Coordinates of C-alpha atoms and ligand atoms in Angstrom, one line a residue:
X1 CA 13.9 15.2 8.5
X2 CA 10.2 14.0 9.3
X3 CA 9.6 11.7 6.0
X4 CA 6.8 9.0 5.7
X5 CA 8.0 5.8 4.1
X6 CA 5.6 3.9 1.9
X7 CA 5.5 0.9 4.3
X8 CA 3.6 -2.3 2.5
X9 CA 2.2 -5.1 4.7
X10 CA 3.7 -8.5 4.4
X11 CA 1.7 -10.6 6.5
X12 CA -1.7 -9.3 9.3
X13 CA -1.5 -10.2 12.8
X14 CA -3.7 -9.2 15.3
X15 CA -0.8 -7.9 17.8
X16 CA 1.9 -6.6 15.1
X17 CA 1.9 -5.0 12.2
X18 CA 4.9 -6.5 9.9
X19 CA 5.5 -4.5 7.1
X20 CA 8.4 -4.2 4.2
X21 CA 10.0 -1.1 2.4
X22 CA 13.3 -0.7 0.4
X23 CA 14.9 -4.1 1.9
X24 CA 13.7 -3.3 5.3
X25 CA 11.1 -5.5 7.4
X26 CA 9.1 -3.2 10.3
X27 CA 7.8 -5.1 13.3
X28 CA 5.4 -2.8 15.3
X29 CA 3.7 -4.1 18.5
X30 CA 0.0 -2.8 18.2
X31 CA -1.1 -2.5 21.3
X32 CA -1.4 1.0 22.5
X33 CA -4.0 0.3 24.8
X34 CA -1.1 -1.5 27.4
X35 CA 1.6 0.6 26.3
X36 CA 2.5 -2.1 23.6
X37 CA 3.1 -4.5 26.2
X38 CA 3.3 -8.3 25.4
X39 CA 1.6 -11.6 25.5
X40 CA 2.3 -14.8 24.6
X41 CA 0.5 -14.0 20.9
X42 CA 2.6 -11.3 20.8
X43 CA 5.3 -13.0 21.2
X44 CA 4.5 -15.8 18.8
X45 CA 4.2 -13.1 15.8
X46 CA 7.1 -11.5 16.4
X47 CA 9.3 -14.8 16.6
X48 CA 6.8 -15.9 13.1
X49 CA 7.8 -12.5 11.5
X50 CA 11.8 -12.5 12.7
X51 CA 11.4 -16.0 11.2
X52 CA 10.4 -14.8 8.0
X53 CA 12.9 -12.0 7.9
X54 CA 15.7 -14.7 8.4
X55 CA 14.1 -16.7 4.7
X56 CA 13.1 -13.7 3.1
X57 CA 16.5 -13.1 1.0
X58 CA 14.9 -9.7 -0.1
X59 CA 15.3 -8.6 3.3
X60 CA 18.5 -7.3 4.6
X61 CA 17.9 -5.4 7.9
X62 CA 14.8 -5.0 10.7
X63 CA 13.5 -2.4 12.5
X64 CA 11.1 -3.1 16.1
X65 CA 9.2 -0.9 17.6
X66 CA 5.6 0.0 19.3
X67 CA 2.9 2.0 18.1
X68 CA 1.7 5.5 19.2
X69 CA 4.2 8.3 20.8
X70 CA 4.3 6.8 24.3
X71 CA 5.4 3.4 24.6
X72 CA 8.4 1.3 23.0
X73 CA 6.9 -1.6 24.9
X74 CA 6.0 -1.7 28.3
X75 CA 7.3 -5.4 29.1
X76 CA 4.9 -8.5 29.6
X77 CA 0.8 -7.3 29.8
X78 CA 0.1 -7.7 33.5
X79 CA -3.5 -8.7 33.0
X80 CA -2.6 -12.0 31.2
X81 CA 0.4 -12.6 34.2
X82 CA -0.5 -16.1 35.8
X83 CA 1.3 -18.8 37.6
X84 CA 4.1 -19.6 35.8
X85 CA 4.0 -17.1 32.8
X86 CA 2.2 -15.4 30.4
X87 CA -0.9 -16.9 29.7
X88 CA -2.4 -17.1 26.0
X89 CA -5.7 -17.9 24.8
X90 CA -5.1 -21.4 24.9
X91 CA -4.7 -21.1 28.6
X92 CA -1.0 -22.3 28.9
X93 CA 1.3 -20.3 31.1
X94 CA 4.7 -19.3 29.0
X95 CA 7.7 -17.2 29.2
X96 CA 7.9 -17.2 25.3
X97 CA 10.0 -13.7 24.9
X98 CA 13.1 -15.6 25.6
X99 CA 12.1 -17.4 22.5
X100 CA 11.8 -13.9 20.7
X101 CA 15.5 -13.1 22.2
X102 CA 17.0 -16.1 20.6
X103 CA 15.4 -15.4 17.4
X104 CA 16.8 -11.5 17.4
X105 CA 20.0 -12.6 18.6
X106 CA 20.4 -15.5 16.0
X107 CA 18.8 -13.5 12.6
X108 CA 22.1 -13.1 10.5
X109 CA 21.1 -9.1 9.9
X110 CA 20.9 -6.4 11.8
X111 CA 17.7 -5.9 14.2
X112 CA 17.7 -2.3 14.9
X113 CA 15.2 -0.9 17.9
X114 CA 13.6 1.8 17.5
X115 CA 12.5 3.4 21.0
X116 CA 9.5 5.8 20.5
X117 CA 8.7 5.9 24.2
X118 CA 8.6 4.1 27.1
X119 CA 10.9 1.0 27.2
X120 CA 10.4 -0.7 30.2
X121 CA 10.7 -4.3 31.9
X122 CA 10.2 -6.7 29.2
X123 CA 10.2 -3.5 26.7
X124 CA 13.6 -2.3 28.0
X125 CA 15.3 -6.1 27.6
X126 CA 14.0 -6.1 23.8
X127 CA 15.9 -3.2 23.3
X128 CA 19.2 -4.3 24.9
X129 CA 18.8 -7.9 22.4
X130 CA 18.4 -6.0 19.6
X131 CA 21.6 -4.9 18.0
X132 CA 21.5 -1.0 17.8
X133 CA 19.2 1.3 19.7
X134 CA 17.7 4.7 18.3
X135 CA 15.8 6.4 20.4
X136 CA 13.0 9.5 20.3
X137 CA 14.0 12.1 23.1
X138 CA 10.9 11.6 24.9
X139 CA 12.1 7.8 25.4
X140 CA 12.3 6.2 29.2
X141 CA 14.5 3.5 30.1
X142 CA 14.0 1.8 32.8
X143 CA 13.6 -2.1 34.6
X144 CA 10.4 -2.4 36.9
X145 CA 10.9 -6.6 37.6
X146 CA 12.1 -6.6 41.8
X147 CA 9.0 -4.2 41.7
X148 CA 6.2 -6.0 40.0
X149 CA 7.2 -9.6 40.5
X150 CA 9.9 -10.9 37.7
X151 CA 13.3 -10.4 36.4
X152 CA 15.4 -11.6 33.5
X153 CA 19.0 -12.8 34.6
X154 CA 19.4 -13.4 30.9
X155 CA 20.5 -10.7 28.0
X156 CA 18.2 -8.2 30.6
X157 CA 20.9 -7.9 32.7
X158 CA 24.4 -10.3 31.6
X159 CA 24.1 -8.5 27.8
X160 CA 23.2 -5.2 29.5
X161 CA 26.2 -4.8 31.8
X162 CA 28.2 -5.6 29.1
X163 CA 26.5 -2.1 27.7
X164 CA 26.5 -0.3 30.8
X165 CA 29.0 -1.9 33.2
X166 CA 28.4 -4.3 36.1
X167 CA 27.7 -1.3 38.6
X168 CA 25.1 0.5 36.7
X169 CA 23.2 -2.8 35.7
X170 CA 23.1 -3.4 39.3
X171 CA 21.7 -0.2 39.9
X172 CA 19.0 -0.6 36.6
X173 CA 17.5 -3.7 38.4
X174 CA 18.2 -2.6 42.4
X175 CA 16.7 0.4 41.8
X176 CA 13.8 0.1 39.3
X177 CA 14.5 3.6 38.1
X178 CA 13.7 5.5 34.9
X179 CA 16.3 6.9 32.7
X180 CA 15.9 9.3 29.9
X181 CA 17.0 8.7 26.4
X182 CA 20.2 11.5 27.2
X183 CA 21.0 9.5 30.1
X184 CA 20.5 6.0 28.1
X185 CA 23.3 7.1 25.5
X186 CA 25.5 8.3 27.9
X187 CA 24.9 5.0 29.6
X188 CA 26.2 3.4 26.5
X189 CA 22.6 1.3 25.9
X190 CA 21.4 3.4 23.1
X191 CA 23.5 4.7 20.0
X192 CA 21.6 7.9 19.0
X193 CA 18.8 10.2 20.4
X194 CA 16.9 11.8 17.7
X195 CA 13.2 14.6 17.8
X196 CA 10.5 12.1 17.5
X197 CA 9.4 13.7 14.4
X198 CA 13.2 12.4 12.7
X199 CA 12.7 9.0 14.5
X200 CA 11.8 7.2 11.9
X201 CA 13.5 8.6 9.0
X202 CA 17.0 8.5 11.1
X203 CA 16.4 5.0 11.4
X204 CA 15.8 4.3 8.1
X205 CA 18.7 6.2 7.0
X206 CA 20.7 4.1 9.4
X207 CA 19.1 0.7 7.3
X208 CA 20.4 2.3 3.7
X209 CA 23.7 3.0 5.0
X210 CA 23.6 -0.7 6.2
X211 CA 22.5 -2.0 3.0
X212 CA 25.4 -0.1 1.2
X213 CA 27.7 -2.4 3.1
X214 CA 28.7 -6.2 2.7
X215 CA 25.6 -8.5 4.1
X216 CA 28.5 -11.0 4.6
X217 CA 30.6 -9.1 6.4
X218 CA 27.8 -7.5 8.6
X219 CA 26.8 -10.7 9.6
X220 CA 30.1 -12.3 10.8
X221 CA 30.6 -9.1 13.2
X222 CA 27.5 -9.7 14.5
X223 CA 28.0 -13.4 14.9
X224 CA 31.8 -12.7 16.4
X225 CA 30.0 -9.6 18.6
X226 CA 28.0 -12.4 19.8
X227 CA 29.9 -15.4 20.5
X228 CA 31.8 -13.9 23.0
X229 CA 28.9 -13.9 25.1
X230 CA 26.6 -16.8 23.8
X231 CA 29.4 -19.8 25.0
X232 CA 29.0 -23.0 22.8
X233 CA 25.9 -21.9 21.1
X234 CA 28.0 -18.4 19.8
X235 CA 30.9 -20.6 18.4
X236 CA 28.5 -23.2 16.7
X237 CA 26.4 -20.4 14.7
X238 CA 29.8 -18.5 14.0
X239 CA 31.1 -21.4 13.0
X240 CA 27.8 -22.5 10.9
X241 CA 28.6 -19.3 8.7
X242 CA 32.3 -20.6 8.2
X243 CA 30.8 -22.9 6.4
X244 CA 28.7 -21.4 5.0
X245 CA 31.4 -19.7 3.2
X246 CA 34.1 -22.4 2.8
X247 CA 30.6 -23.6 1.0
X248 CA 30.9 -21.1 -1.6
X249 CA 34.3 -21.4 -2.3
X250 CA 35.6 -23.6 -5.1
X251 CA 38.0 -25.6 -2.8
X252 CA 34.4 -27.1 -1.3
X253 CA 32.6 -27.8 -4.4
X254 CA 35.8 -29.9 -5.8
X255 CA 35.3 -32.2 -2.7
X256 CA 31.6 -32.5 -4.0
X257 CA 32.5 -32.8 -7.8
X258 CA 35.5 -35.3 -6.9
X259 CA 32.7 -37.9 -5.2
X260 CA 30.1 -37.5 -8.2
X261 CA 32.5 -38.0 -10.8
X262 CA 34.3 -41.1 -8.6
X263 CA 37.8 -39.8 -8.8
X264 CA 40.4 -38.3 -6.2
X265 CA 39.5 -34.7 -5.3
X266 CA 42.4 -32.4 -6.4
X267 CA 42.8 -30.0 -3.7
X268 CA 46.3 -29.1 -4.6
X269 CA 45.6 -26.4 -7.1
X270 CA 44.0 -24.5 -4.6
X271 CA 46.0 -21.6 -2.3
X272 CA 47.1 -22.3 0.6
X273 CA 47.6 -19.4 2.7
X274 CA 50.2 -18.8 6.1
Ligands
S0N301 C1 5.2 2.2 31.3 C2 4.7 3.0 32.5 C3 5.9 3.5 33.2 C4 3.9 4.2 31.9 O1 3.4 4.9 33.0 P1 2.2 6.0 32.7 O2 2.7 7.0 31.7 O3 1.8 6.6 34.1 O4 1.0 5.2 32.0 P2 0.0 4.2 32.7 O5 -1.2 4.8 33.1 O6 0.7 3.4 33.8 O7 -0.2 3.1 31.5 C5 -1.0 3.4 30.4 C6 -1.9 2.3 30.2 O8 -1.2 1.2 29.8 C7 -1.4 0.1 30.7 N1 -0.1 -0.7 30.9 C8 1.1 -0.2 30.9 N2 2.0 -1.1 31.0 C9 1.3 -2.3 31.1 C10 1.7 -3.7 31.2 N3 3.0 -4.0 31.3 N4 0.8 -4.6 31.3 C11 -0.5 -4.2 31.2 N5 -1.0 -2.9 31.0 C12 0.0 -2.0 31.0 C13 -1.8 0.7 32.0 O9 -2.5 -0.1 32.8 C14 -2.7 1.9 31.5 O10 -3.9 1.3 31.1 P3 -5.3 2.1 31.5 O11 -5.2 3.4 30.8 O12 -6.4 1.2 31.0 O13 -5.3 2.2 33.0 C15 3.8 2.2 33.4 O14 2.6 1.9 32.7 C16 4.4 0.9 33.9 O15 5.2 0.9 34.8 N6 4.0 -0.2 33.3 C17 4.3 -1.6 33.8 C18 5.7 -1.9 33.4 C19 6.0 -3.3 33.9 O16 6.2 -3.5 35.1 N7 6.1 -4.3 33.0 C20 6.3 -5.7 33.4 C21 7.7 -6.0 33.8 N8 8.0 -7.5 33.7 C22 8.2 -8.0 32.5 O17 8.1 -7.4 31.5 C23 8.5 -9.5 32.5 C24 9.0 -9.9 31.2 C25 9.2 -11.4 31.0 O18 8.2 -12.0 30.7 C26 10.5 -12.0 31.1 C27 10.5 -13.3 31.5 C28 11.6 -14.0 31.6 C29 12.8 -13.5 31.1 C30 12.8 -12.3 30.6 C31 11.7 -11.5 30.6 C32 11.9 -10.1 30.1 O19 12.0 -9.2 31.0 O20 11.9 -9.9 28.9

């Protein structure tokens, strides 16, 4: 099923490529040299791009991955690890991922991951936030923090257990194991292993069949899917798109018409329901 997809570039970054096909946004790290690992530019291209995947309307599901056959993303870039973060070209320490994590988690469509090799530390929580998980066979999974100096108590390992079950998320971190891409789906963390050569065209596949469903629908499961995990913050942006659709409803606009036009809004012509 190995098809190329005429992928058109929506905006240039030096650490991403962001691209657009058919309704679907790509975000590919580009930066084979460290196994697509991260820093803090990387970072703030991805939240930019997720940022213009959540206004651009023509958009309707996104896919991350890395560049190359080996690496998903290999986590934060070592080199640029400092006292107290990441550090960027301006100098400033940051742990801006979690930044990137609130953005995938928030973006009312689906952000699929699409694991083309290693997925590790930093790589392997991206995949966990994202919502589904399709994965080349020659795909590692695996956390590498308690080894090299860091860990992520957030989605990396609360969202993950809720995936894998508390025992084996304790073992992912204790451990600092890799896990192949059979083992990963039997785990419960990735939804379908596919031949590298069918990676991309499974995924995409996945995107249409998404598209063929209701973009309204989709995004209250994920919000619901969510908010049982995401406290206060869950409820508020569930409950943002309950209003977003009393909103479109004609009960709300009488409320609105009723105060332009000075009179007493009528809402007793509308249903009420048990
Ligand atoms: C991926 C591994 C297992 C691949 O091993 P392999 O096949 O033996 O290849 P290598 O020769 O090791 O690597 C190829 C080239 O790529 C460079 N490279 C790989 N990974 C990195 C990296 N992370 N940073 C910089 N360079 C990297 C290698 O150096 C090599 O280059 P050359 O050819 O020039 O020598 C293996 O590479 C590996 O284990 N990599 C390191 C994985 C790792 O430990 N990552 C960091 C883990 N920590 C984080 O990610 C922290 C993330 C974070 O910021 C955070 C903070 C707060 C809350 C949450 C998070 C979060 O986790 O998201």
């Amino acid at each position: 099923m190995s098809t190329t997809f005429d992928w058109k570039s929506i905006k240039e970054y030096s650490d991403i490529k962001f691209e657009f096909f058919e309704g679907i946004a790509k975000i590919t790290i580009n930066r084979p040299e460290v196994y697509n690992a991260f820093r803090p530019e990387t970072n703030n291209q991805m939240i930019e791009a997720m940022d213009i995947c959540r206004e651009r309307t023509d958009i309707n599901v996104v896919i991350l991955t890395g560049t190359g056959d080996k690496a998903f993303c290999s986590g934060g870039d070592q080199n640029v690890k400092g006292v107290g973060g990441y550090v960027g070209e301006d100098g400033v320490p940051r742990l801006n991922v979690l930044d990137l994590h609130k953005r995938i988690r928030s973006l009312p469509k689906p952000v699929i991951a699409m694991v083309n090799g290693y997925a590790i530390g930093g790589g392997h929580v991206l995949h966990v936030v994202c919502d589904l998980t399709i994965a080349s066979d020659n795909a590692k999974f695996g956390q590498t923090g308690p080894k090299v100096g860091s860990f992520d108590g957030g989605f990396g390992s609360s969202y993950l257990a809720r995936h894998v079950g508390q025992k084996k998320a304790r073992e992912i971190w204790f451990l600092c194991e890799q896990y192949t891409a059979d083992e990963a789906e039997k785990m419960g963390m990735v939804n379908k292993v596919v031949s590298l050569e069918e990676l991309e065209a499974t995924t995409v596949k996945w995107c249409k069949t998404i598209m063929k469903r209701s973009p309204l629908a989709i995004r209250m499961i994920k919000r619901s899917l969510n908010a049982e995990l995401d406290g206060q913050h869950g409820l508020m942006e569930m409950a943002g798109d309950a209003t977003l659709m009393y909103y479109l409803m004609e009960e709300a606009q009488e409320g609105k018409n009723a105060f332009l036009e000075k009179r007493d809004p009528d809402f007793d012509k509308f249903p009420k329901f048990p």
